[in-house]
PDB file of C-alpha atoms in Angstrom:
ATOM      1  CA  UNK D1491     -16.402-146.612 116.579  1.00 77.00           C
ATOM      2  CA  UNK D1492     -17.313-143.077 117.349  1.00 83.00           C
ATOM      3  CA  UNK D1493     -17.994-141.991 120.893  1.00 93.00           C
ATOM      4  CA  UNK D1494     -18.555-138.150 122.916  1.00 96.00           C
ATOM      5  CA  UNK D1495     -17.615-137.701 126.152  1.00 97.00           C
ATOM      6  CA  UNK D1496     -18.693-135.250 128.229  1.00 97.00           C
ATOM      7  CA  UNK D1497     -16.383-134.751 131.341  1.00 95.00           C
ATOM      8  CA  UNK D1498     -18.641-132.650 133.398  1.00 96.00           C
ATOM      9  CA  UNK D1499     -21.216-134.651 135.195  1.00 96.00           C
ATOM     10  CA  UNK D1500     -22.815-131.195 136.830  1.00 97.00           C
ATOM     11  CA  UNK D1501     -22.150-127.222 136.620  1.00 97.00           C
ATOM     12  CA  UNK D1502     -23.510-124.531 138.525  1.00 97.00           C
ATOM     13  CA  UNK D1503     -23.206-121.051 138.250  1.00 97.00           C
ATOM     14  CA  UNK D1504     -24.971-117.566 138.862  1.00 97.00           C
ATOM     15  CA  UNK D1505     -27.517-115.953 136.701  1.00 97.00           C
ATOM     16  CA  UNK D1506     -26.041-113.572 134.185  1.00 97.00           C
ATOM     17  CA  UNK D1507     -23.124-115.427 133.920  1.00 97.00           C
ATOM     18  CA  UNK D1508     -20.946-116.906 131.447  1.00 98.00           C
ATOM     19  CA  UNK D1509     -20.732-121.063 131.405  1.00 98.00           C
ATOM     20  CA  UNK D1510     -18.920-123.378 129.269  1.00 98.00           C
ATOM     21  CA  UNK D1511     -19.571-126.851 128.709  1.00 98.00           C
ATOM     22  CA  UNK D1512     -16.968-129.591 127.445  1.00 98.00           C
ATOM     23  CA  UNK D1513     -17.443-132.224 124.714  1.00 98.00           C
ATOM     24  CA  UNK D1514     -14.740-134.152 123.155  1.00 97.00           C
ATOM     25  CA  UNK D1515     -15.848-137.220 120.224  1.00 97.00           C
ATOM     26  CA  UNK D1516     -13.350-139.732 118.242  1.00 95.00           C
ATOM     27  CA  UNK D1517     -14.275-140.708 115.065  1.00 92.00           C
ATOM     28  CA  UNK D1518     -12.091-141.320 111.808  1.00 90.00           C
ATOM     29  CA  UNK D1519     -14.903-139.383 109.240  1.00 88.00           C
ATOM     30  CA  UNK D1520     -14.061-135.632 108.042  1.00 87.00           C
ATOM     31  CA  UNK D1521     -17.403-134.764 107.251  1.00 88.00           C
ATOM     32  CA  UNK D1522     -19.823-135.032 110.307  1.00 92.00           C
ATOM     33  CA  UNK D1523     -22.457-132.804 112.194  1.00 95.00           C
ATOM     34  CA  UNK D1524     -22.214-131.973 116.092  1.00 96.00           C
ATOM     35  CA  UNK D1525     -25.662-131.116 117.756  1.00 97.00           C
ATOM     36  CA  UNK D1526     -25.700-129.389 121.233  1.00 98.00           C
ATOM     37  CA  UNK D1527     -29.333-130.689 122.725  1.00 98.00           C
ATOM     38  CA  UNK D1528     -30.884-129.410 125.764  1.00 97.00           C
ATOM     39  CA  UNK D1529     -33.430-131.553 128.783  1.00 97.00           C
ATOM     40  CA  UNK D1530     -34.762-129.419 130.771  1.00 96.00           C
ATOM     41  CA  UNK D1531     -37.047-130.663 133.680  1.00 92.00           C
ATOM     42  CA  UNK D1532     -39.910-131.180 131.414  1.00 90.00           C
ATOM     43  CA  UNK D1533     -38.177-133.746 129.554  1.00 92.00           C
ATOM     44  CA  UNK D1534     -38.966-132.535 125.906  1.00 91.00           C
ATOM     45  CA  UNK D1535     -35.106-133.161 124.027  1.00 95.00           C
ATOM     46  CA  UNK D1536     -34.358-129.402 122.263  1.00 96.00           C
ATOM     47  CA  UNK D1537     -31.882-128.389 119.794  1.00 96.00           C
ATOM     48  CA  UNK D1538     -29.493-126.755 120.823  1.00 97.00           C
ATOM     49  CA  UNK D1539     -27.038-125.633 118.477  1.00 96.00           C
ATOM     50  CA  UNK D1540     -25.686-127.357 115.501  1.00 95.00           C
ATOM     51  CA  UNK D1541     -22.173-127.400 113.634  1.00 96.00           C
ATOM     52  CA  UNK D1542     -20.902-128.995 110.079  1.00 93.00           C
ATOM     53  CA  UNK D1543     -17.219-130.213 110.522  1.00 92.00           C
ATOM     54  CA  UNK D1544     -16.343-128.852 106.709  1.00 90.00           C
ATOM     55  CA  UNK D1545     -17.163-124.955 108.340  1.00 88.00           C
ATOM     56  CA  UNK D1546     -14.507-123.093 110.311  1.00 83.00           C
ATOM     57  CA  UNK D1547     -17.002-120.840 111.303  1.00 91.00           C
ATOM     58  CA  UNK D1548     -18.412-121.588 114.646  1.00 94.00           C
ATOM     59  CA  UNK D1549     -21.973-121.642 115.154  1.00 93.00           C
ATOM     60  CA  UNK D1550     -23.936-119.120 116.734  1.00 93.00           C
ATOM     61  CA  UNK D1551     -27.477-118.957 118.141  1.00 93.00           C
ATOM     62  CA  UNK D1552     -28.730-116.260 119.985  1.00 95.00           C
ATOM     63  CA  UNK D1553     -26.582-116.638 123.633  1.00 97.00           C
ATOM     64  CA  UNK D1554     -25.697-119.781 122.681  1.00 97.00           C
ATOM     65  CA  UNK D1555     -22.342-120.331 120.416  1.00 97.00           C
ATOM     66  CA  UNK D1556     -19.596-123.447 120.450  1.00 97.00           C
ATOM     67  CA  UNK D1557     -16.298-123.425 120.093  1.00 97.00           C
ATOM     68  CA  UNK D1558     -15.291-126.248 117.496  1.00 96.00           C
ATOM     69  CA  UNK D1559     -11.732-127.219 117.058  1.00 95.00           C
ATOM     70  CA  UNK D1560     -11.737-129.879 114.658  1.00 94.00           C
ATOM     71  CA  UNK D1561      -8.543-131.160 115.189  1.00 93.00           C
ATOM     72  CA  UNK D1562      -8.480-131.774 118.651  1.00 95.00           C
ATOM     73  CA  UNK D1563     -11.737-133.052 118.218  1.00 96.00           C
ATOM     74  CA  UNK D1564     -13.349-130.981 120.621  1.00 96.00           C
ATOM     75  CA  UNK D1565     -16.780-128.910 120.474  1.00 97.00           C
ATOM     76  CA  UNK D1566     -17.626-127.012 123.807  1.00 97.00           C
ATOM     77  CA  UNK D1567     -20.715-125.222 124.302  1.00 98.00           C
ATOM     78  CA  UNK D1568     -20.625-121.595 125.705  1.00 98.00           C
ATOM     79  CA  UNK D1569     -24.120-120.266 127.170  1.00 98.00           C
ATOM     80  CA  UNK D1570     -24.154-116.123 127.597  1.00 97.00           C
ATOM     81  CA  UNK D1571     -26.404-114.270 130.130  1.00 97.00           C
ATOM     82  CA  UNK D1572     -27.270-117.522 131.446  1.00 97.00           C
ATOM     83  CA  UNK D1573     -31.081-117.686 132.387  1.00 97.00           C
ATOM     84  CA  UNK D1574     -32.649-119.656 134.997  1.00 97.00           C
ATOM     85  CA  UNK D1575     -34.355-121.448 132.130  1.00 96.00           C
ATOM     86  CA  UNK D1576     -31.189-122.532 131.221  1.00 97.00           C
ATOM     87  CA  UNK D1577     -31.384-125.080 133.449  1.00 97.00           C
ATOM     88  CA  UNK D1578     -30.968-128.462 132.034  1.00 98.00           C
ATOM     89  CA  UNK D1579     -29.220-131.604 131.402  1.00 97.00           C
ATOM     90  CA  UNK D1580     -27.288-130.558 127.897  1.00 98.00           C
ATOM     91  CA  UNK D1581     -26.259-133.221 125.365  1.00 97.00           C
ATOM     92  CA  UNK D1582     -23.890-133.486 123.096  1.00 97.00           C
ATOM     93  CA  UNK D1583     -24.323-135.869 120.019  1.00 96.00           C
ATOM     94  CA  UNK D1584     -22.260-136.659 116.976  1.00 95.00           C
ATOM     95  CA  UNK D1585     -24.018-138.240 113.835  1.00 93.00           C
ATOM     96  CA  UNK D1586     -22.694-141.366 112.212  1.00 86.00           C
ATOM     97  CA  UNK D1587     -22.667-142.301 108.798  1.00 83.00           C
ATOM     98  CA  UNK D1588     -25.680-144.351 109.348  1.00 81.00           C
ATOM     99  CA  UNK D1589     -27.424-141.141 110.581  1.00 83.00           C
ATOM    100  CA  UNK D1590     -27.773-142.250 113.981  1.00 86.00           C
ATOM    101  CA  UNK D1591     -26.557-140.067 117.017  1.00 91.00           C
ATOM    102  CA  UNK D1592     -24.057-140.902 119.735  1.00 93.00           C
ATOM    103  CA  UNK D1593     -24.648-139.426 122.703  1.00 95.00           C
ATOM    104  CA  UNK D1594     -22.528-138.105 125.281  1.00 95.00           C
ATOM    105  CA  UNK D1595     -23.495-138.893 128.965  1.00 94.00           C
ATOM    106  CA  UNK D1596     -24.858-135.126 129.199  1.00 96.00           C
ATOM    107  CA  UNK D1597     -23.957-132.481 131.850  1.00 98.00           C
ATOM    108  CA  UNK D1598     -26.699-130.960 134.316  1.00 97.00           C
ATOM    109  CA  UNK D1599     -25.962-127.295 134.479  1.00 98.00           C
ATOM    110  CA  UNK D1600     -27.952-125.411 137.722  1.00 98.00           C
ATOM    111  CA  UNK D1601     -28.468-121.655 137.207  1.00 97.00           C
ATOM    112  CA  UNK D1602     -28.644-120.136 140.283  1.00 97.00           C
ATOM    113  CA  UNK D1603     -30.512-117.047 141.156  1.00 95.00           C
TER     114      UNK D1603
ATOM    115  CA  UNK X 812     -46.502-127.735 112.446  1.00 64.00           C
ATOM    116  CA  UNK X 813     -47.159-129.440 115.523  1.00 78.00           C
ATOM    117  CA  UNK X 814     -43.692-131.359 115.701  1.00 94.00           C
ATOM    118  CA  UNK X 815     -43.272-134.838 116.989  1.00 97.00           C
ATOM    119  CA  UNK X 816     -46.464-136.080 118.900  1.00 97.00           C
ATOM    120  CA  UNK X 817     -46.034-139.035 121.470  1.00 97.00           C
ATOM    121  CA  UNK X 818     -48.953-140.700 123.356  1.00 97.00           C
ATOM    122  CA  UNK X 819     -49.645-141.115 125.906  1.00 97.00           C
ATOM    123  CA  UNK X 820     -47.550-139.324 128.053  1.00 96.00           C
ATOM    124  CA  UNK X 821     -47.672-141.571 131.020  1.00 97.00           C
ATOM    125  CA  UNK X 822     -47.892-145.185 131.017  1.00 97.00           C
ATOM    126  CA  UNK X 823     -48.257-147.560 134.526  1.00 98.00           C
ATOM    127  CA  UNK X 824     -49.093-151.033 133.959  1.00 97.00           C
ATOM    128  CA  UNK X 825     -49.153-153.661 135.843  1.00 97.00           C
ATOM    129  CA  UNK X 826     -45.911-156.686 134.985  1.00 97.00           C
ATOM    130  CA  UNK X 827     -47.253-159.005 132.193  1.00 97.00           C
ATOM    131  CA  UNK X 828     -49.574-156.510 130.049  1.00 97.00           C
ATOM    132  CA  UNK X 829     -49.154-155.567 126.968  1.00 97.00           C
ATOM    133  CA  UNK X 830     -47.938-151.707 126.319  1.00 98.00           C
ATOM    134  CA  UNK X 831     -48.496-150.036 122.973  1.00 98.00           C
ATOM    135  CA  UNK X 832     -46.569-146.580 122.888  1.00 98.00           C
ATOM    136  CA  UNK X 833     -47.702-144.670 119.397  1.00 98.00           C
ATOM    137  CA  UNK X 834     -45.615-141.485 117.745  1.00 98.00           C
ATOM    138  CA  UNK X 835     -47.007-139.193 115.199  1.00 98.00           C
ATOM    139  CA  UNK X 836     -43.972-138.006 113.075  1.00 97.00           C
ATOM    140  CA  UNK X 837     -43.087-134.240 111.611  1.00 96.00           C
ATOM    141  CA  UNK X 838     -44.718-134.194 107.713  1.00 95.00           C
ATOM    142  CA  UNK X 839     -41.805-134.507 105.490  1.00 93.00           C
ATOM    143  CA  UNK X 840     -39.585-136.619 107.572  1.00 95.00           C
ATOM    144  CA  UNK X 841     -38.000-139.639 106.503  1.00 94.00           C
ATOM    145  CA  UNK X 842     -36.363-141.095 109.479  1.00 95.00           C
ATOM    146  CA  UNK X 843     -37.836-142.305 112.589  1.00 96.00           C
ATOM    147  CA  UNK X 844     -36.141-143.265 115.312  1.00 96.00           C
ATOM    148  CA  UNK X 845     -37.436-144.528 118.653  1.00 97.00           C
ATOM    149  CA  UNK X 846     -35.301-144.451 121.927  1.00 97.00           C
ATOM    150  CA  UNK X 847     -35.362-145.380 125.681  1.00 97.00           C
ATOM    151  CA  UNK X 848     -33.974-143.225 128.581  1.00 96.00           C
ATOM    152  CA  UNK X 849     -32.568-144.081 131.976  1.00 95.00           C
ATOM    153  CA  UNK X 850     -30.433-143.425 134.334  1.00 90.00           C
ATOM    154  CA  UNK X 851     -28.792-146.409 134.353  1.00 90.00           C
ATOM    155  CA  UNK X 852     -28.037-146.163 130.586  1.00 90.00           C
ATOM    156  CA  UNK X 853     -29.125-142.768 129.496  1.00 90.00           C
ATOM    157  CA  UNK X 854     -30.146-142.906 125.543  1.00 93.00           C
ATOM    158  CA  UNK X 855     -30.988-145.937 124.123  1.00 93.00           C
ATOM    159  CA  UNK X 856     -31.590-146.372 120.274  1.00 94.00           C
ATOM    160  CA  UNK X 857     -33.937-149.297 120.096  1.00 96.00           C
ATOM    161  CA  UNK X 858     -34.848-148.977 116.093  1.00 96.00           C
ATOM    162  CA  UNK X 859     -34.882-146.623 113.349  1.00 95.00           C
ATOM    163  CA  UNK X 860     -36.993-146.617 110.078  1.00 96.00           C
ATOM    164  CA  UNK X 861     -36.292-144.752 106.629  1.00 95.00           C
ATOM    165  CA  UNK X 862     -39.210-144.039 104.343  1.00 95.00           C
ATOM    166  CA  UNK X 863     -41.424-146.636 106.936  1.00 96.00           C
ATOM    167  CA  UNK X 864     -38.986-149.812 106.646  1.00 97.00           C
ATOM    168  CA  UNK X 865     -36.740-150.818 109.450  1.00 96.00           C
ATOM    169  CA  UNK X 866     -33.767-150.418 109.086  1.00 94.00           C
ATOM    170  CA  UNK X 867     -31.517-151.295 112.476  1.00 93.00           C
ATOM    171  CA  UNK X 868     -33.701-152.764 115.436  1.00 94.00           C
ATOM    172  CA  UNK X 869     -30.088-153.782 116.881  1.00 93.00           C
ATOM    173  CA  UNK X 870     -31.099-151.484 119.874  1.00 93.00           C
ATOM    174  CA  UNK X 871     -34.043-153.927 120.484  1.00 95.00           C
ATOM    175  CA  UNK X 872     -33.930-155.302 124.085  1.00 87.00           C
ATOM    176  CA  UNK X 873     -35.698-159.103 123.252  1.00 84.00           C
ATOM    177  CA  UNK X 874     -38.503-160.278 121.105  1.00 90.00           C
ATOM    178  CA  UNK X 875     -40.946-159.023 123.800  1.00 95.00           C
ATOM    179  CA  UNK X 876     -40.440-155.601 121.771  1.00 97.00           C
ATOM    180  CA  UNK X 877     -41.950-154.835 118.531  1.00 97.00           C
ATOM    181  CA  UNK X 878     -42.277-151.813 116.544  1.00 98.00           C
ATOM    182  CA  UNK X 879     -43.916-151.204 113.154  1.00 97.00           C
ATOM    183  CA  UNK X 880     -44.332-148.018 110.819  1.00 98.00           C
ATOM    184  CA  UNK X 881     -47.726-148.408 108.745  1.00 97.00           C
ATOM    185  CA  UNK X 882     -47.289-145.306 106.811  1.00 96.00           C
ATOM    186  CA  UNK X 883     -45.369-142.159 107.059  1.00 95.00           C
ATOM    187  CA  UNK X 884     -47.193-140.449 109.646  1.00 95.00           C
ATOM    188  CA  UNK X 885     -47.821-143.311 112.166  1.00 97.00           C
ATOM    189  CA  UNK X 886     -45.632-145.527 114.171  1.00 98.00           C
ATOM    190  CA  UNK X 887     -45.887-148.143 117.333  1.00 98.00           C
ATOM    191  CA  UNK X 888     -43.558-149.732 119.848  1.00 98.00           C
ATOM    192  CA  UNK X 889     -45.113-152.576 121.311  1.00 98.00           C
ATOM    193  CA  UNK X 890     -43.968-154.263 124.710  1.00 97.00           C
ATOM    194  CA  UNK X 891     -45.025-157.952 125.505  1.00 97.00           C
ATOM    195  CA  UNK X 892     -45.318-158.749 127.661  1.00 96.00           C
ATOM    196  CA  UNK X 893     -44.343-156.306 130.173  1.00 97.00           C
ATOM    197  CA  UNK X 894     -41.243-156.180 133.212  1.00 96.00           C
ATOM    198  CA  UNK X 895     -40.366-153.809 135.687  1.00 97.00           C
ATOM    199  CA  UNK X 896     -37.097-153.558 133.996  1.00 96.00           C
ATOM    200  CA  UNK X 897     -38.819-152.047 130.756  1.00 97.00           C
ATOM    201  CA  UNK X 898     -39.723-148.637 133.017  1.00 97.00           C
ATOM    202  CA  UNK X 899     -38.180-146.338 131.496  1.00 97.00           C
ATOM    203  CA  UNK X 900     -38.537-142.598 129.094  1.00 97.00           C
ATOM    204  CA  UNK X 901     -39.344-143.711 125.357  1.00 98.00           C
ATOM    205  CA  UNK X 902     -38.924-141.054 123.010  1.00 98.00           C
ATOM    206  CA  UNK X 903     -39.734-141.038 119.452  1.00 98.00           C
ATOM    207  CA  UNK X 904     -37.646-138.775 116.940  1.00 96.00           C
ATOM    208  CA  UNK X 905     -38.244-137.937 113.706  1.00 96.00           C
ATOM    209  CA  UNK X 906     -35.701-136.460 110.786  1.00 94.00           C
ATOM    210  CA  UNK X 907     -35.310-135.207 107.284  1.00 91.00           C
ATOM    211  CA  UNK X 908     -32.143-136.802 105.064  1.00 84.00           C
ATOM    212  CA  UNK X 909     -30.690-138.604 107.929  1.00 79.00           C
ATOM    213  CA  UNK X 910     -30.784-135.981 110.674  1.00 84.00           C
ATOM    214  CA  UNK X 911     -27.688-133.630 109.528  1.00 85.00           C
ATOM    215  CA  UNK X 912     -29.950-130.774 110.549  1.00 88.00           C
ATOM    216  CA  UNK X 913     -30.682-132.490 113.851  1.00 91.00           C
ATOM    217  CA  UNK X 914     -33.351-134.814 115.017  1.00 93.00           C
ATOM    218  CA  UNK X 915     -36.928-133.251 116.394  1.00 95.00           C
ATOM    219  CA  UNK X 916     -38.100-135.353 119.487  1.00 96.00           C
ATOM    220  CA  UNK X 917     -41.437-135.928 120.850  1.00 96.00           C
ATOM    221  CA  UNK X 918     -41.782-135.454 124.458  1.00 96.00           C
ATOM    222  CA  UNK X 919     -41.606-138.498 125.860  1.00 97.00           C
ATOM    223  CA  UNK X 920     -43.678-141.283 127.066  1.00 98.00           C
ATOM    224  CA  UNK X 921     -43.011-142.163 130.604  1.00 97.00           C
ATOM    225  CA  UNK X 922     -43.429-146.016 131.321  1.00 98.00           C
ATOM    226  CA  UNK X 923     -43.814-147.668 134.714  1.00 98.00           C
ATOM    227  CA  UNK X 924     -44.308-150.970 135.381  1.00 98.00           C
ATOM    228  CA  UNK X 925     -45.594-152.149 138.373  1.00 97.00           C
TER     229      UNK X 925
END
């Protein structure tokens, strides 16, 4: 069975700067999708970022890019200019061949002013 | 489009009643999935419809839960009756082709039971 661990329980760092979150995921499959999902305080789940396994090519959106190494099975999240809106509880998911999501335990990432 | 719409947004009940939680899904989609959040257990799936039928209420606690998809844009999850233990985040989720372009969530019903 396929599971996505996420070995950062909480992460804080200072406005403006660079953070990096870990994910790591086991599964057997070669084609899959990753999905970075952010919680913020409000509770509304939001899309993140979102990566084919069949693409090299790491995705990119806006200050928000991952780092996917397929064969160590490994797809960290890297958040730019980090905003105080960037606060959050992040996700990250893998999706099954049954189209269902498994879901890391998340990691709450403080911005700090 | 107006994305996922959940109602209501807070639920408190008293142990013993019945709870009807309703989603309105994004046009289009074909999936439907409806989850439960805690901190005890984080996500939850509980059951997920394609094209209105169920498909795998595995996730399904006990018979006291129910859910149903009438049509394409409408779908319940029932609780009855009612436990302290259900209080908990439900979320409803919605997705075209399976989700490989990601799921769209409503935001949340918040259940407490009392």
């Amino acid at each position: 069975a396929q599971t996505v661990t996420q070995s950062q329980p909480e992460m804080s760092v200072q406005e403006a700067e660079t953070v990096t979150l870990s994910c790591t995921y086991d599964t057997s499959e070669n084609n899959y999708y990753l999905f970075w999902y952010k919680q913020p305080p409000s509770r509304q789940m939001i899309l993140v970022i979102r990566q084919e396994a069949y693409k090299q090519q790491n995705a990119t959106e806006n200050r928000f890019s991952v780092n996917f190494q397929k064969a160590a099975k490994s797809f960290s999240l890297k958040i730019s200019d980090s905003q105080l809106g960037d606060t959050a509880m992040y996700f990250c998911a893998y999706l099954d061949s049954n189209y269902q999501l498994i879901w890391g335990a998340g990691t709450k990432l403080i911005i700090k002013p | 489009d107006a994305g996922v719409i959940q109602s209501p947004r807070h639920e408190v009940t008293e142990m013993g009643q019945e709870v009807t939680l309703r989603c309105k899904p994004i046009s289009g989609h074909d999936y439907l999935f409806w989850y439960r959040q805690t901190m005890m257990r984080g996500l939850e799936l509980l059951i997920y419809f394609n094209n209105n039928v169920p498909i795998d209420d595995s996730g399904m606690p006990e018979d006291r839960f129910s859910a149903k998809m009438p049509n394409a844009s409408f779908s319940t999850l029932k609780i009855q009756p009612s436990e302290p233990r259900d209080s908990a985040v439900y979320f409803c989720a919605s997705s075209f082709r399976g989700g490989d372009y990601g799921y769209t969530f409503g935001s949340g019903t918040r259940l407490t039971v009392v």
